[in-house]
Coordinates of C-alpha atoms and ligand atoms in Angstrom, one line a residue:
M3 CA 2.3 29.7 32.2
R4 CA 2.7 26.2 33.9
I5 CA 3.6 26.4 37.5
L6 CA 4.6 23.5 39.6
A7 CA 3.1 24.1 43.2
I8 CA 3.9 22.6 46.4
E9 CA 1.8 22.6 49.7
S10 CA 3.2 21.0 53.0
S11 CA 1.9 23.6 55.8
C12 CA 0.0 20.9 57.9
D13 CA -0.9 17.2 57.3
E14 CA -1.4 16.9 53.6
T15 CA 1.8 16.9 51.1
A16 CA 0.6 18.1 47.9
V17 CA 2.1 18.8 44.4
A18 CA 0.2 20.1 41.4
V19 CA 0.6 21.6 38.0
V20 CA -1.5 24.5 37.3
A21 CA -1.7 26.5 33.9
D22 CA -2.5 30.0 34.1
G23 CA -3.8 30.1 37.5
R24 CA -6.8 28.2 36.4
Y25 CA -6.4 25.0 34.6
V26 CA -5.3 21.9 37.0
L27 CA -3.1 19.7 34.8
S28 CA -2.3 17.5 37.8
S29 CA -3.0 17.6 41.7
C30 CA -1.6 14.8 44.0
V31 CA -2.0 14.7 47.5
A32 CA -0.7 12.4 50.1
S33 CA -2.8 12.6 53.2
Q34 CA -1.3 11.9 56.8
I35 CA -4.8 11.5 58.3
D36 CA -4.3 7.9 59.4
A37 CA -1.0 8.6 60.8
H38 CA -2.4 11.4 63.2
A39 CA -5.7 9.8 64.0
V40 CA -4.3 7.5 66.5
Y41 CA -3.2 10.6 68.6
G42 CA -6.2 12.6 67.7
G43 CA -4.8 15.5 66.2
V44 CA -1.6 16.5 64.1
V45 CA 1.8 15.6 65.8
P46 CA 4.1 18.2 64.1
E47 CA 7.4 15.7 64.2
I48 CA 5.4 13.2 62.4
A49 CA 4.0 15.6 60.0
S50 CA 7.5 16.8 59.1
R51 CA 9.0 13.4 58.6
M52 CA 6.1 12.2 56.6
H53 CA 6.5 15.5 54.2
V54 CA 10.0 14.5 53.8
E55 CA 9.2 10.8 52.6
A56 CA 6.2 11.9 50.3
I57 CA 7.5 14.9 48.5
S58 CA 9.9 13.4 45.9
P59 CA 7.6 10.7 44.8
L60 CA 4.6 13.2 44.6
Y61 CA 6.7 15.5 42.4
H62 CA 7.4 13.0 39.8
Q63 CA 3.6 11.7 40.1
A64 CA 2.5 15.3 39.3
L65 CA 4.8 15.8 36.5
A66 CA 3.9 12.4 35.1
E67 CA 0.1 13.1 35.4
A68 CA 0.4 16.5 33.8
G69 CA 2.5 14.7 30.8
M70 CA 5.3 17.0 31.6
H71 CA 9.2 16.8 31.8
P72 CA 10.9 18.9 34.5
T73 CA 12.1 21.4 31.9
D74 CA 8.8 22.0 30.8
I75 CA 7.8 23.8 34.2
D76 CA 7.8 27.9 34.0
A77 CA 8.0 28.4 37.8
V78 CA 8.1 26.7 41.2
A79 CA 5.7 27.8 43.8
V80 CA 5.7 27.0 47.4
T81 CA 3.5 27.7 50.6
Y82 CA 5.8 29.5 52.8
A83 CA 3.3 30.5 55.6
P84 CA 1.3 30.0 57.9
G85 CA 1.6 26.5 59.1
L86 CA 3.6 24.1 61.1
I87 CA 7.2 25.4 60.9
G88 CA 8.8 21.9 60.5
A89 CA 6.3 20.9 57.9
L90 CA 6.5 24.2 55.9
L91 CA 10.3 24.0 55.7
V92 CA 10.3 20.5 53.8
G93 CA 8.3 22.0 51.0
V94 CA 10.3 25.5 51.0
N95 CA 13.5 23.5 50.9
F96 CA 12.3 21.2 48.1
A97 CA 11.0 24.0 46.1
K98 CA 14.2 26.1 46.5
G99 CA 16.4 23.2 45.3
L100 CA 14.0 22.5 42.3
A101 CA 14.1 26.2 41.3
M102 CA 17.8 26.4 41.5
A103 CA 18.1 23.1 39.6
L104 CA 15.9 24.2 36.9
C105 CA 17.0 27.8 36.8
K106 CA 13.3 28.8 37.1
P107 CA 11.6 31.5 39.3
L108 CA 10.3 30.6 42.9
I109 CA 7.2 32.0 43.9
P110 CA 6.4 32.1 47.8
V111 CA 2.6 31.7 48.3
H112 CA 0.6 32.4 51.5
H113 CA -1.7 29.6 52.5
I114 CA -4.8 31.7 53.2
R115 CA -4.5 33.6 50.1
A116 CA -4.3 30.2 48.3
H117 CA -7.4 29.0 49.9
I118 CA -9.3 32.2 48.4
A119 CA -7.6 31.3 45.0
A120 CA -9.3 27.9 45.0
N121 CA -12.1 29.9 43.7
Y122 CA -10.5 30.6 40.5
L123 CA -10.0 27.1 39.8
S124 CA -12.8 26.0 37.4
A125 CA -13.8 24.1 34.5
E126 CA -13.1 25.8 31.2
E127 CA -16.5 26.8 30.0
S128 CA -17.3 28.9 33.3
E129 CA -15.7 32.2 34.0
P130 CA -14.1 32.2 37.7
V131 CA -14.9 35.1 40.2
R132 CA -12.5 38.1 39.9
P133 CA -11.7 40.4 42.6
P134 CA -13.0 42.6 44.2
F135 CA -15.1 40.3 46.3
L136 CA -15.4 39.5 50.1
A137 CA -14.0 36.0 51.3
L138 CA -15.0 34.3 54.3
V139 CA -12.0 32.1 55.3
V140 CA -12.8 29.2 57.6
S141 CA -10.2 26.4 58.2
G142 CA -8.7 24.5 61.1
G143 CA -6.4 27.4 62.0
H144 CA -8.2 30.5 60.8
T145 CA -11.6 32.2 60.7
Q146 CA -11.3 35.5 58.9
I147 CA -13.4 37.9 56.9
I148 CA -11.1 39.3 54.1
G149 CA -11.8 42.1 51.6
V150 CA -10.1 40.8 48.3
D151 CA -9.6 44.1 46.4
G152 CA -7.0 42.6 43.9
Y153 CA -5.6 39.3 43.4
T154 CA -2.7 40.3 45.7
T155 CA -4.4 43.0 47.7
F156 CA -6.1 42.0 50.7
R157 CA -7.8 43.6 53.8
I158 CA -8.5 41.7 56.9
L159 CA -11.8 43.1 58.1
G160 CA -12.8 40.4 60.7
R161 CA -10.9 37.5 62.3
S162 CA -11.3 35.3 65.4
R163 CA -9.7 36.6 68.4
D164 CA -8.9 32.9 69.7
D165 CA -10.0 29.6 68.3
A166 CA -10.9 29.1 64.8
V167 CA -14.3 27.4 63.9
G168 CA -12.5 24.5 62.4
E169 CA -11.0 24.0 65.9
C170 CA -14.4 24.2 67.7
L171 CA -16.0 21.7 65.4
D172 CA -13.0 19.3 65.7
K173 CA -12.8 19.5 69.3
S174 CA -16.4 18.6 69.8
A175 CA -16.4 16.0 67.3
R176 CA -13.4 14.5 69.2
K177 CA -15.4 14.6 72.5
L178 CA -18.3 12.9 70.8
G179 CA -15.8 10.2 70.0
L180 CA -15.9 10.8 66.0
P181 CA -12.6 10.0 64.1
Y182 CA -9.7 12.8 63.3
P183 CA -10.5 15.1 61.6
G184 CA -13.7 15.6 63.3
G185 CA -15.4 18.2 61.2
V186 CA -16.5 16.3 58.0
H187 CA -18.0 13.5 60.4
L188 CA -19.8 16.1 62.4
D189 CA -21.1 17.3 59.2
R190 CA -22.4 14.1 58.3
L191 CA -23.9 13.0 61.6
G192 CA -25.8 16.4 61.9
Q193 CA -27.6 15.9 58.6
G194 CA -31.4 15.5 59.4
G195 CA -30.7 16.3 63.0
N196 CA -32.9 19.2 64.7
P197 CA -30.9 22.3 64.4
S198 CA -32.6 24.1 67.2
A199 CA -32.5 21.1 70.1
Y200 CA -29.5 22.8 72.0
R201 CA -28.7 26.5 72.4
F202 CA -25.2 28.0 72.0
P203 CA -23.9 31.4 72.7
R204 CA -23.3 33.6 69.7
P205 CA -19.3 33.8 69.1
K206 CA -19.5 37.5 69.2
V207 CA -16.6 40.2 70.3
E208 CA -17.9 43.4 71.9
N209 CA -17.4 46.5 69.8
A210 CA -15.7 44.4 66.9
P211 CA -18.7 43.5 64.8
Y212 CA -16.8 41.5 62.1
D213 CA -14.4 39.5 64.8
F214 CA -15.2 36.2 66.2
S215 CA -14.6 34.4 69.3
F216 CA -15.1 30.5 69.2
S217 CA -13.4 29.6 72.4
G218 CA -16.4 30.4 74.6
L219 CA -18.7 28.3 72.4
K220 CA -16.0 25.6 72.2
T221 CA -16.3 25.2 75.9
V222 CA -20.0 25.3 76.1
A223 CA -20.1 22.4 73.5
V224 CA -17.6 20.2 75.1
N225 CA -19.4 20.7 78.7
L226 CA -22.7 19.9 77.1
I227 CA -21.1 16.7 75.9
H228 CA -19.5 15.9 79.5
N229 CA -22.4 16.8 81.5
N230 CA -25.4 15.4 79.3
K231 CA -25.8 11.6 79.7
D232 CA -28.8 11.6 77.4
L233 CA -27.3 13.8 74.7
N234 CA -28.8 13.3 71.2
Q235 CA -25.7 13.3 69.1
K236 CA -27.5 14.0 65.8
D237 CA -29.3 17.0 67.2
F238 CA -26.1 18.3 69.0
A239 CA -24.2 18.1 65.9
A240 CA -27.0 19.8 63.6
S241 CA -27.6 22.5 66.5
L242 CA -23.7 23.4 66.9
Q243 CA -23.1 23.5 63.1
A244 CA -26.3 25.6 62.6
A245 CA -25.1 28.2 65.4
C246 CA -21.7 28.5 63.6
A247 CA -23.3 28.7 60.3
D248 CA -25.8 31.3 61.1
Y249 CA -23.2 33.7 62.8
L250 CA -20.5 33.3 60.0
A251 CA -22.8 33.7 57.2
G252 CA -24.8 36.6 58.7
H253 CA -21.7 38.3 59.6
A254 CA -20.0 37.7 56.2
V255 CA -22.9 38.9 54.3
Q256 CA -23.3 42.1 56.7
A257 CA -19.6 42.8 56.0
A258 CA -20.0 42.6 52.3
H259 CA -22.9 45.0 52.5
D260 CA -20.9 47.6 55.0
F261 CA -17.9 47.4 52.9
G262 CA -19.6 47.6 49.4
Y263 CA -18.7 44.3 47.9
D264 CA -21.4 42.4 45.8
T265 CA -19.8 39.1 45.6
V266 CA -19.1 36.8 48.6
A267 CA -16.8 33.6 48.2
L268 CA -16.2 30.8 51.0
A269 CA -12.6 29.6 51.3
G270 CA -10.8 27.1 53.6
G271 CA -11.4 23.4 54.7
V272 CA -14.7 24.2 56.5
S273 CA -16.1 25.6 53.3
A274 CA -17.1 21.8 52.6
N275 CA -19.3 22.0 55.5
C276 CA -23.1 21.6 54.0
F277 CA -24.7 23.9 57.0
L278 CA -22.4 26.6 56.2
R279 CA -23.0 26.3 52.3
Q280 CA -26.6 26.2 52.8
K281 CA -26.7 29.3 55.1
M282 CA -24.2 31.2 53.0
E283 CA -26.9 30.6 50.0
Q284 CA -29.9 31.7 52.2
C285 CA -28.2 34.8 53.4
S286 CA -26.6 36.0 50.2
N287 CA -29.7 35.4 48.3
L288 CA -31.9 37.4 50.9
A289 CA -29.1 40.3 50.7
G290 CA -29.0 40.1 46.9
L291 CA -25.4 39.1 46.9
H292 CA -23.4 36.9 44.3
L293 CA -22.3 33.7 46.0
V294 CA -19.2 31.6 45.1
L295 CA -18.6 28.2 46.7
P296 CA -15.3 26.5 45.9
P297 CA -15.7 23.1 44.6
F298 CA -15.5 20.3 47.3
A299 CA -12.2 18.8 45.6
W300 CA -10.5 22.5 46.4
C301 CA -11.9 23.2 49.8
G302 CA -9.3 21.2 51.9
D303 CA -5.5 21.6 51.7
N304 CA -4.1 20.9 48.2
A305 CA -1.5 22.3 45.8
A306 CA -3.6 23.3 42.9
M307 CA -4.9 26.4 45.0
I308 CA -1.2 27.4 45.7
G309 CA -0.6 27.1 41.9
A310 CA -3.7 29.4 41.2
Q311 CA -2.5 32.1 43.7
A312 CA 1.1 31.8 42.5
Y313 CA 0.2 32.8 39.1
Y314 CA -1.0 36.2 40.3
E315 CA 2.0 36.7 42.8
Y316 CA 4.2 36.2 39.9
Q317 CA 2.4 38.8 37.8
A318 CA 2.8 41.3 40.8
G319 CA 6.6 40.5 40.9
H320 CA 6.5 38.6 44.1
T321 CA 9.1 36.1 43.6
A322 CA 11.8 35.0 46.1
G323 CA 15.5 34.2 46.1
L324 CA 17.2 31.2 48.0
S325 CA 17.2 32.9 51.0
L326 CA 13.4 32.3 51.6
N327 CA 12.4 31.1 54.8
A328 CA 9.2 29.5 56.1
Q329 CA 7.0 31.3 58.9
A330 CA 4.8 29.7 61.2
S331 CA 2.5 32.8 61.5
H332 CA 2.1 35.5 59.0
S333 CA -0.8 37.8 57.9
A334 CA -2.5 37.4 54.6
E335 CA -2.4 41.1 54.0
Ligands
LIG402 O1 -8.2 24.4 55.2 P1 -7.9 23.1 55.9 O2 -7.8 21.8 55.1 O3 -6.6 22.9 56.8 C1 -6.2 24.3 57.4 O4 -5.6 25.2 56.6 O5 -6.4 24.4 58.7 O6 -9.0 22.9 56.9 C2 -9.1 22.0 57.8 C3 -10.3 22.0 58.8 C4 -10.4 20.8 59.7 O7 -10.9 21.6 60.9 C5 -11.5 20.0 59.3 O8 -12.4 19.3 60.4 C6 -12.3 21.1 58.6 O9 -11.5 21.8 57.8 N1 -13.3 20.3 57.8 C7 -14.7 20.5 57.9 C8 -15.4 19.7 56.8 N2 -14.4 19.2 56.1 C9 -13.1 19.6 56.5 N3 -15.3 20.9 58.8 C10 -16.8 20.9 58.8 N4 -17.4 20.3 57.8 C11 -16.8 19.7 56.7 N5 -17.3 18.9 55.8
LIG403 ZN1 -5.6 25.1 54.8

């Protein structure tokens, strides 16, 4: 089954063609990073306008790269939630028009479910992970521990009560003067730094062992940058990321143990972070858990992951009519 998938929830317009939820026939991404960088963060109105400009050329490019004609598509999938409402609406409306014109099913996909499904995209020779497993979802907007009990059956076991870890890293990076989006630059800066040079509070929530609170950690990090004229930026970057990675990996592995999962997968933009990947390897090795890390290419926002999840949503009968609407916030459960 060949699904044409569309993603436009934030600052990347993306269109991909994915076969059987696994084989990426094409994946095209138009990033808006340069446009937002001058403002130090995503400007929703600019994001919507740029999605409108990019989506049609990307659709033609994705088809051409897959060597396909529009009528070869079996279904159209689109991210409908969560994200910036104006941005989501561009993808949803384009997908609706396409599905109607081609008389093909329309499959709505939840962005977080799709980040998890990035782990199903693989080279032909290796067997991808299958549910049940536990996913640690770490992105710019979400930090969640999710039990993936089936391809379309999810349990949110823990979540951030305030900021996501990506927000904490991005804000700290911005205060250091690193370019937007800061996470990847902080990752590079921290390589070879001393991870014990600076101390940070643990992002814990009383009486909720799998929940997180990153806003306090973010405030401590920002204050440290403001108040410390002799800050060693490299050591700061290493210490902050080590603190986040320690806590996230430790808690994901603990949750896997407590809820009886033998496999843990990372998902979301921050899963490209080297500190977190290494810590996940250490913690899951120690606990005897199987670890799945998404390939770097599928960590950030892309449409291939939408096509992967869409395949399973379709099999579960989750299609939509032309009344499909975008939703800014919506649970992955
Ligand atoms: O999943 P994503 O692309 O978008 C959302 O759904 O939010 O995640 C974006 C987040 C940003 O906070 C970005 O700074 C972060 O992922 N990110 C990283 C790295 N690459 C991307 N954070 C830390 N280290 C990285 N290597
Ligand atoms: Zn994302």
